[in-house]
């Protein structure tokens, strides 16, 4: 039990896993909406180690993604960032993320794993899928262009999953990277501090471009 937590209250911890390359307002709105709906005490953002689904492209370093996640969440007292997936190294599997958080936070914590509709649809293909639903409740949120009630989701245990509509933000990290590479703005798609961090570090620039445009 955490200091200040009333006896009998189980601490409600949201878990938002992602590559966060970069983190954008779609991630932040999803976390905020689920926190409000489920009365979460905290949402921990967990940047992945090496994302095994994304080996076909160069992913920014774990430290850049960790720092961007920290910058973007700093102003919200209920948002935190965990390094468990980064420290474990290697491929990140959600089952490991949840086990590590459970070990770190203790048994009187309820975990709520927050995921967009696209990631939720793939859940059955994740390693350890059978164990996942014993570790956490899963909350799938709407994402523009993705069917929330996909056939795959119909096969998941209904008492372990909540599907939830959130304000639609047609933002993806892929589009943010492409826009940066093309010299198009990403202002207002990501927090101001992230625009500045990307420029400062020269992330997503065309190879050979001068790293700092400003
Ligand atoms: P990429 O384009 O590189 O895959 P992404 O925008 O999908 O990036 P991820 O880091 O892959 O971001 O996503 C982390 C989690 O956030 C996933 O569960 C994903 O479904 C969810 N998510 C991302 N963008 C949105 C959005 N605009 N609305 C709702 N959920 C989102
Ligand atoms: Mg994605």
Short mmCIF file of C-alpha atoms and ligand atoms in Angstrom, two decimals:
data_model
loop_
_atom_site.label_atom_id
_atom_site.label_comp_id
_atom_site.label_asym_id
_atom_site.label_seq_id
_atom_site.Cartn_x
_atom_site.Cartn_y
_atom_site.Cartn_z
CA UNK A 1 0.00 0.00 0.00
CA UNK A 2 1.30 3.42 -0.93
CA UNK A 3 1.58 6.18 1.65
CA UNK A 4 -1.65 8.13 1.76
CA UNK A 5 -3.70 5.35 0.17
CA UNK A 6 -6.76 4.57 2.31
CA UNK A 7 -6.90 1.05 3.73
CA UNK A 8 -8.89 -1.22 1.47
CA UNK A 9 -8.36 0.92 -1.60
CA UNK A 10 -6.54 -0.99 -4.26
CA UNK A 11 -4.22 1.28 -6.18
CA UNK A 12 -5.30 1.56 -9.81
CA UNK A 13 -2.38 1.74 -12.20
CA UNK A 14 -2.81 2.38 -15.91
CA UNK A 15 -0.05 1.11 -18.19
CA UNK A 16 0.52 2.76 -21.56
CA UNK A 17 3.10 0.87 -23.58
CA UNK A 18 4.46 2.23 -26.82
CA UNK A 19 7.43 2.98 -28.97
CA UNK A 20 6.77 6.71 -28.53
CA UNK A 21 8.94 7.64 -31.52
CA UNK A 22 7.76 10.35 -30.98
CA UNK A 23 5.05 10.54 -28.30
CA UNK A 24 2.05 12.56 -29.59
CA UNK A 25 -1.30 13.89 -28.45
CA UNK A 26 -3.10 10.68 -29.48
CA UNK A 27 -1.17 8.81 -26.76
CA UNK A 28 -1.78 11.51 -24.17
CA UNK A 29 -5.52 11.81 -24.85
CA UNK A 30 -5.93 8.01 -24.72
CA UNK A 31 -4.18 7.85 -21.33
CA UNK A 32 -6.09 10.82 -19.94
CA UNK A 33 -9.48 9.49 -21.08
CA UNK A 34 -8.90 6.02 -19.64
CA UNK A 35 -7.59 7.51 -16.39
CA UNK A 36 -10.75 9.55 -16.03
CA UNK A 37 -13.17 6.76 -16.97
CA UNK A 38 -11.50 4.13 -14.75
CA UNK A 39 -10.56 6.40 -11.85
CA UNK A 40 -6.88 5.53 -12.20
CA UNK A 41 -4.47 6.76 -9.55
CA UNK A 42 -1.60 6.87 -12.04
CA UNK A 43 -0.76 6.08 -15.64
CA UNK A 44 2.76 4.84 -16.25
CA UNK A 45 4.10 5.26 -19.79
CA UNK A 46 6.50 2.49 -20.73
CA UNK A 47 8.72 3.10 -23.77
CA UNK A 48 9.68 -0.19 -25.42
CA UNK A 49 13.13 -1.64 -25.71
CA UNK A 50 13.77 -2.88 -29.23
CA UNK A 51 10.28 -3.04 -30.77
CA UNK A 52 10.24 -6.46 -32.41
CA UNK A 53 7.44 -5.51 -34.83
CA UNK A 54 9.44 -2.53 -36.09
CA UNK A 55 12.83 -3.96 -36.97
CA UNK A 56 12.39 -2.95 -40.59
CA UNK A 57 13.13 0.68 -39.74
CA UNK A 58 15.58 2.58 -37.59
CA UNK A 59 13.95 3.37 -34.30
CA UNK A 60 15.28 6.32 -32.31
CA UNK A 61 17.45 5.38 -29.34
CA UNK A 62 15.75 4.29 -26.13
CA UNK A 63 17.15 7.36 -24.38
CA UNK A 64 15.65 9.79 -26.92
CA UNK A 65 12.27 8.05 -26.68
CA UNK A 66 12.47 7.93 -22.89
CA UNK A 67 13.30 11.64 -22.66
CA UNK A 68 10.51 12.62 -25.06
CA UNK A 69 8.05 10.57 -23.01
CA UNK A 70 9.26 12.24 -19.82
CA UNK A 71 9.01 15.74 -21.33
CA UNK A 72 5.50 15.12 -22.67
CA UNK A 73 4.13 13.72 -19.40
CA UNK A 74 5.97 15.98 -16.93
CA UNK A 75 3.14 18.45 -16.40
CA UNK A 76 0.56 15.81 -15.39
CA UNK A 77 0.88 14.79 -11.71
CA UNK A 78 -0.70 11.38 -12.42
CA UNK A 79 1.53 10.51 -15.38
CA UNK A 80 4.87 8.77 -14.82
CA UNK A 81 7.43 6.98 -17.01
CA UNK A 82 9.00 3.58 -16.40
CA UNK A 83 12.29 2.24 -17.75
CA UNK A 84 11.46 -1.46 -17.21
CA UNK A 85 11.32 -2.32 -20.90
CA UNK A 86 14.42 -0.28 -21.70
CA UNK A 87 16.44 -1.82 -18.83
CA UNK A 88 15.36 -5.38 -19.67
CA UNK A 89 16.76 -4.86 -23.14
CA UNK A 90 16.06 -6.96 -26.20
CA UNK A 91 12.60 -7.46 -27.59
CA UNK A 92 9.72 -6.06 -25.56
CA UNK A 93 6.76 -8.30 -24.83
CA UNK A 94 3.79 -6.91 -22.95
CA UNK A 95 3.64 -9.99 -20.72
CA UNK A 96 7.14 -9.11 -19.39
CA UNK A 97 6.20 -5.45 -18.92
CA UNK A 98 3.20 -6.40 -16.81
CA UNK A 99 5.13 -8.96 -14.74
CA UNK A 100 7.91 -6.48 -14.01
CA UNK A 101 5.46 -3.76 -12.98
CA UNK A 102 3.58 -6.23 -10.80
CA UNK A 103 6.84 -7.27 -9.11
CA UNK A 104 7.87 -3.64 -8.64
CA UNK A 105 4.54 -2.32 -7.37
CA UNK A 106 3.35 -5.27 -5.29
CA UNK A 107 0.17 -7.31 -5.12
CA UNK A 108 -2.34 -4.69 -3.97
CA UNK A 109 -2.20 -2.88 -7.31
CA UNK A 110 -4.68 -3.42 -10.14
CA UNK A 111 -3.18 -3.03 -13.61
CA UNK A 112 -5.07 -1.57 -16.58
CA UNK A 113 -3.25 -1.95 -19.87
CA UNK A 114 -4.23 0.81 -22.30
CA UNK A 115 -3.99 0.10 -25.99
CA UNK A 116 -5.22 1.53 -29.27
CA UNK A 117 -7.60 -0.51 -31.41
CA UNK A 118 -4.81 -1.45 -33.84
CA UNK A 119 -2.60 -2.96 -31.13
CA UNK A 120 -5.56 -4.64 -29.42
CA UNK A 121 -6.43 -6.51 -32.61
CA UNK A 122 -2.95 -8.04 -32.60
CA UNK A 123 -3.13 -9.06 -28.97
CA UNK A 124 -3.76 -12.73 -29.61
CA UNK A 125 -0.56 -12.89 -31.60
CA UNK A 126 1.51 -11.46 -28.72
CA UNK A 127 3.80 -13.78 -26.82
CA UNK A 128 2.20 -15.01 -23.61
CA UNK A 129 -1.30 -14.02 -24.75
CA UNK A 130 -2.87 -16.66 -22.50
CA UNK A 131 -1.24 -15.11 -19.41
CA UNK A 132 -1.94 -11.47 -20.27
CA UNK A 133 -5.50 -11.43 -19.02
CA UNK A 134 -4.51 -12.71 -15.59
CA UNK A 135 -2.07 -9.85 -15.20
CA UNK A 136 -4.21 -6.88 -16.22
CA UNK A 137 -7.53 -5.59 -17.39
CA UNK A 138 -7.25 -4.43 -21.01
CA UNK A 139 -8.74 -1.18 -22.26
CA UNK A 140 -8.94 -0.77 -26.03
CA UNK A 141 -9.50 2.78 -27.26
CA UNK A 142 -10.74 3.96 -30.62
CA UNK A 143 -8.24 5.09 -33.20
CA UNK A 144 -9.25 6.74 -36.48
CA UNK A 145 -9.17 4.29 -39.38
CA UNK A 146 -9.23 1.21 -37.16
CA UNK A 147 -12.32 -0.87 -36.43
CA UNK A 148 -12.65 -1.16 -32.63
CA UNK A 149 -14.87 -4.24 -32.70
CA UNK A 150 -12.70 -6.32 -35.01
CA UNK A 151 -13.33 -10.09 -35.31
CA UNK A 152 -10.07 -10.81 -33.47
CA UNK A 153 -11.29 -8.82 -30.47
CA UNK A 154 -14.41 -11.00 -30.36
CA UNK A 155 -12.18 -13.92 -29.37
CA UNK A 156 -10.79 -12.16 -26.31
CA UNK A 157 -12.31 -12.79 -22.85
CA UNK A 158 -15.11 -10.17 -22.52
CA UNK A 159 -14.74 -9.67 -18.76
CA UNK A 160 -11.07 -8.79 -19.20
CA UNK A 161 -11.54 -6.17 -21.87
CA UNK A 162 -13.30 -2.85 -22.10
CA UNK A 163 -13.67 -1.10 -25.43
CA UNK A 164 -13.89 2.66 -25.14
CA UNK A 165 -14.49 5.57 -27.46
CA UNK A 166 -12.05 8.47 -27.07
CA UNK A 167 -11.94 11.79 -28.99
CA UNK A 168 -10.57 10.93 -32.42
CA UNK A 169 -7.07 12.17 -33.13
CA UNK A 170 -5.78 11.08 -36.53
CA UNK A 171 -2.17 11.33 -35.39
CA UNK A 172 0.50 8.64 -35.62
CA UNK A 173 4.20 8.64 -34.84
CA UNK A 174 4.81 7.44 -38.39
CA UNK A 175 3.11 10.54 -39.79
CA UNK A 176 5.02 12.79 -37.38
CA UNK A 177 8.33 11.30 -38.54
CA UNK A 178 7.35 11.60 -42.22
CA UNK A 179 6.24 15.20 -41.77
CA UNK A 180 9.51 16.10 -40.06
CA UNK A 181 11.49 14.45 -42.81
CA UNK A 182 9.50 16.39 -45.43
CA UNK A 183 9.97 19.65 -43.57
CA UNK A 184 6.25 19.89 -42.69
CA UNK A 185 5.16 21.12 -39.26
CA UNK A 186 4.24 18.85 -36.37
CA UNK A 187 3.21 21.74 -34.10
CA UNK A 188 0.01 20.89 -32.18
CA UNK A 189 0.25 17.20 -33.14
CA UNK A 190 2.82 16.73 -30.37
CA UNK A 191 3.48 18.83 -27.25
CA UNK A 192 5.59 21.95 -27.84
CA UNK A 193 8.53 20.48 -25.91
CA UNK A 194 8.59 17.52 -28.29
CA UNK A 195 8.74 19.76 -31.38
CA UNK A 196 11.72 21.47 -29.77
CA UNK A 197 13.41 18.24 -28.66
CA UNK A 198 13.13 16.74 -32.17
CA UNK A 199 14.66 19.86 -33.72
CA UNK A 200 17.40 20.06 -31.12
CA UNK A 201 18.41 16.41 -31.61
CA UNK A 202 17.87 16.39 -35.37
CA UNK A 203 15.55 13.37 -35.14
CA UNK A 204 13.80 12.08 -38.28
CA UNK A 205 15.82 14.38 -40.52
CA UNK A 206 16.66 13.21 -44.01
CA UNK A 207 20.13 11.61 -43.87
CA UNK A 208 22.56 14.27 -44.96
CA UNK A 209 20.31 17.15 -43.94
CA UNK A 210 21.82 19.62 -41.55
CA UNK A 211 20.59 18.35 -38.19
CA UNK A 212 19.21 21.63 -36.90
CA UNK A 213 16.70 23.59 -38.95
CA UNK A 214 16.06 26.40 -36.47
P1 LIG B 1 3.87 4.17 -35.16
O1 LIG B 1 3.20 4.91 -36.27
O2 LIG B 1 5.36 4.32 -35.12
O3 LIG B 1 3.40 2.75 -35.01
P2 LIG B 1 1.96 5.03 -33.17
O4 LIG B 1 1.41 6.39 -33.43
O5 LIG B 1 1.11 3.85 -33.57
O6 LIG B 1 3.41 4.93 -33.80
P3 LIG B 1 2.83 3.62 -30.87
O7 LIG B 1 3.97 4.02 -29.99
O8 LIG B 1 3.01 2.50 -31.83
O9 LIG B 1 2.35 4.94 -31.66
O10 LIG B 1 1.51 3.35 -30.02
C1 LIG B 1 1.47 3.10 -28.63
C2 LIG B 1 0.01 2.84 -28.25
O11 LIG B 1 -0.79 4.04 -28.45
C3 LIG B 1 -0.66 1.75 -29.10
O12 LIG B 1 -1.53 1.01 -28.25
C4 LIG B 1 -1.46 2.56 -30.11
O13 LIG B 1 -2.57 1.83 -30.59
C5 LIG B 1 -1.90 3.75 -29.28
N1 LIG B 1 -2.14 4.94 -30.11
C6 LIG B 1 -1.25 5.58 -30.89
N2 LIG B 1 -1.80 6.63 -31.53
C7 LIG B 1 -3.09 6.69 -31.13
C8 LIG B 1 -4.19 7.57 -31.46
N3 LIG B 1 -4.04 8.59 -32.32
N4 LIG B 1 -5.39 7.32 -30.87
C9 LIG B 1 -5.52 6.28 -30.01
N5 LIG B 1 -4.54 5.42 -29.66
C10 LIG B 1 -3.32 5.61 -30.22
MG1 LIG B 2 1.88 1.93 -33.70
#
